[in-house]
Amino acid sequence: MKSIIRAAVIASALVIPAASFAQSTGHTTRAQVRAELAQLESVGYHVGDGDPTHYPDAIQTAEAKVGALDASASNYGGASSGTSQSGSRVSAADWNAMYSR
């Protein structure tokens, strides 16, 4: 009898950690997979292009590009031109135009 209880305790000790790592987010649908493939193809990655030597690098580069596109699309605010006039010098004519009356 003690051996059955001991076996049950050991079995439960082994099963509980395995169950805690199970994914609970659900399954990926075919539509989601097709959408992800379409995103990867839009940034230049082609599935089954016949070059398995560069597979990890190619897919990681494509995923990084998709991530950058998603991040730029979800940023708050509008697009910026990337230039700034902050700290520029003011000419004497501009100074006089602003502060003389």
mmCIF file of C-alpha atoms in Angstrom:
data_model
loop_
_atom_site.group_PDB
_atom_site.id
_atom_site.type_symbol
_atom_site.label_atom_id
_atom_site.label_comp_id
_atom_site.label_asym_id
_atom_site.label_seq_id
_atom_site.Cartn_x
_atom_site.Cartn_y
_atom_site.Cartn_z
ATOM 1 C CA MET A 1 0.000 0.000 0.000
ATOM 2 C CA LYS A 2 2.809 2.393 0.844
ATOM 3 C CA SER A 3 4.453 1.692 -2.507
ATOM 4 C CA ILE A 4 1.267 2.709 -4.392
ATOM 5 C CA ILE A 5 1.074 5.995 -2.483
ATOM 6 C CA ARG A 6 4.771 6.609 -3.042
ATOM 7 C CA ALA A 7 4.384 5.919 -6.769
ATOM 8 C CA ALA A 8 1.405 8.276 -6.964
ATOM 9 C CA VAL A 9 3.324 11.057 -5.198
ATOM 10 C CA ILE A 10 6.332 10.629 -7.496
ATOM 11 C CA ALA A 11 4.121 10.546 -10.587
ATOM 12 C CA SER A 12 2.289 13.694 -9.546
ATOM 13 C CA ALA A 13 5.591 15.415 -8.785
ATOM 14 C CA LEU A 14 6.696 14.680 -12.333
ATOM 15 C CA VAL A 15 3.419 15.648 -14.014
ATOM 16 C CA ILE A 16 2.726 18.966 -12.264
ATOM 17 C CA PRO A 17 5.810 20.834 -13.611
ATOM 18 C CA ALA A 18 5.154 19.551 -17.126
ATOM 19 C CA ALA A 19 1.561 20.773 -16.985
ATOM 20 C CA SER A 20 2.607 24.217 -15.762
ATOM 21 C CA PHE A 21 4.669 24.839 -18.910
ATOM 22 C CA ALA A 22 1.840 23.990 -21.286
ATOM 23 C CA GLN A 23 0.742 26.772 -23.602
ATOM 24 C CA SER A 24 -2.705 28.110 -22.942
ATOM 25 C CA THR A 25 -2.893 30.643 -25.800
ATOM 26 C CA GLY A 26 -4.692 28.321 -28.200
ATOM 27 C CA HIS A 27 -3.848 27.024 -31.616
ATOM 28 C CA THR A 28 -2.617 28.914 -34.647
ATOM 29 C CA THR A 29 -5.068 28.821 -37.539
ATOM 30 C CA ARG A 30 -4.216 28.379 -41.204
ATOM 31 C CA ALA A 31 -5.304 31.932 -41.866
ATOM 32 C CA GLN A 32 -2.837 33.237 -39.273
ATOM 33 C CA VAL A 33 -0.004 31.189 -40.787
ATOM 34 C CA ARG A 34 -0.858 32.400 -44.291
ATOM 35 C CA ALA A 35 -0.947 36.004 -43.070
ATOM 36 C CA GLU A 36 2.482 35.612 -41.460
ATOM 37 C CA LEU A 37 3.883 34.074 -44.658
ATOM 38 C CA ALA A 38 2.424 36.932 -46.685
ATOM 39 C CA GLN A 39 4.121 39.429 -44.354
ATOM 40 C CA LEU A 40 7.450 37.618 -44.692
ATOM 41 C CA GLU A 41 7.140 37.500 -48.480
ATOM 42 C CA SER A 42 6.318 41.207 -48.575
ATOM 43 C CA VAL A 43 9.734 42.007 -47.071
ATOM 44 C CA GLY A 44 11.633 39.725 -49.454
ATOM 45 C CA TYR A 45 11.665 36.281 -47.846
ATOM 46 C CA HIS A 46 10.661 33.400 -50.108
ATOM 47 C CA VAL A 47 9.670 30.077 -48.606
ATOM 48 C CA GLY A 48 11.517 27.155 -50.188
ATOM 49 C CA ASP A 49 13.883 29.186 -52.335
ATOM 50 C CA GLY A 50 16.313 26.248 -52.386
ATOM 51 C CA ASP A 51 19.043 27.753 -50.193
ATOM 52 C CA PRO A 52 18.985 25.916 -46.858
ATOM 53 C CA THR A 53 22.468 27.159 -45.889
ATOM 54 C CA HIS A 54 21.168 30.673 -45.150
ATOM 55 C CA TYR A 55 17.819 29.654 -43.659
ATOM 56 C CA PRO A 56 18.246 30.891 -40.089
ATOM 57 C CA ASP A 57 19.764 34.193 -41.159
ATOM 58 C CA ALA A 58 17.206 34.802 -43.909
ATOM 59 C CA ILE A 59 14.157 34.117 -41.761
ATOM 60 C CA GLN A 60 15.516 36.144 -38.834
ATOM 61 C CA THR A 61 16.262 39.081 -41.122
ATOM 62 C CA ALA A 62 12.768 38.905 -42.604
ATOM 63 C CA GLU A 63 11.185 38.668 -39.151
ATOM 64 C CA ALA A 64 13.208 41.689 -38.010
ATOM 65 C CA LYS A 65 11.967 43.662 -41.031
ATOM 66 C CA VAL A 66 8.365 42.678 -40.312
ATOM 67 C CA GLY A 67 8.855 43.629 -36.662
ATOM 68 C CA ALA A 68 10.250 47.012 -37.669
ATOM 69 C CA LEU A 69 7.294 47.603 -39.981
ATOM 70 C CA ASP A 70 4.839 46.636 -37.253
ATOM 71 C CA ALA A 71 6.613 48.862 -34.730
ATOM 72 C CA SER A 72 6.645 51.853 -37.063
ATOM 73 C CA ALA A 73 2.975 51.344 -37.880
ATOM 74 C CA SER A 74 1.977 51.196 -34.229
ATOM 75 C CA ASN A 75 3.955 54.192 -32.986
ATOM 76 C CA TYR A 76 2.011 57.085 -31.568
ATOM 77 C CA GLY A 77 1.954 60.226 -33.646
ATOM 78 C CA GLY A 78 2.692 61.018 -37.237
ATOM 79 C CA ALA A 79 5.732 60.489 -39.374
ATOM 80 C CA SER A 80 8.690 62.802 -38.951
ATOM 81 C CA SER A 81 11.053 63.994 -41.641
ATOM 82 C CA GLY A 82 14.151 63.310 -39.547
ATOM 83 C CA THR A 83 15.662 66.803 -39.733
ATOM 84 C CA SER A 84 15.708 69.570 -37.175
ATOM 85 C CA GLN A 85 16.694 73.221 -37.007
ATOM 86 C CA SER A 86 17.187 73.216 -33.260
ATOM 87 C CA GLY A 87 20.108 75.339 -32.082
ATOM 88 C CA SER A 88 20.742 77.063 -35.386
ATOM 89 C CA ARG A 89 22.419 80.460 -35.471
ATOM 90 C CA VAL A 90 20.336 83.598 -35.771
ATOM 91 C CA SER A 91 21.681 86.246 -38.088
ATOM 92 C CA ALA A 92 21.905 89.894 -37.027
ATOM 93 C CA ALA A 93 19.162 90.803 -39.490
ATOM 94 C CA ASP A 94 16.841 88.202 -38.019
ATOM 95 C CA TRP A 95 17.666 89.365 -34.490
ATOM 96 C CA ASN A 96 16.941 92.963 -35.347
ATOM 97 C CA ALA A 97 13.699 92.014 -37.122
ATOM 98 C CA MET A 98 12.454 90.159 -34.047
ATOM 99 C CA TYR A 99 13.471 92.540 -31.249
ATOM 100 C CA SER A 100 13.604 96.083 -32.654
ATOM 101 C CA ARG A 101 10.529 98.278 -32.950
#
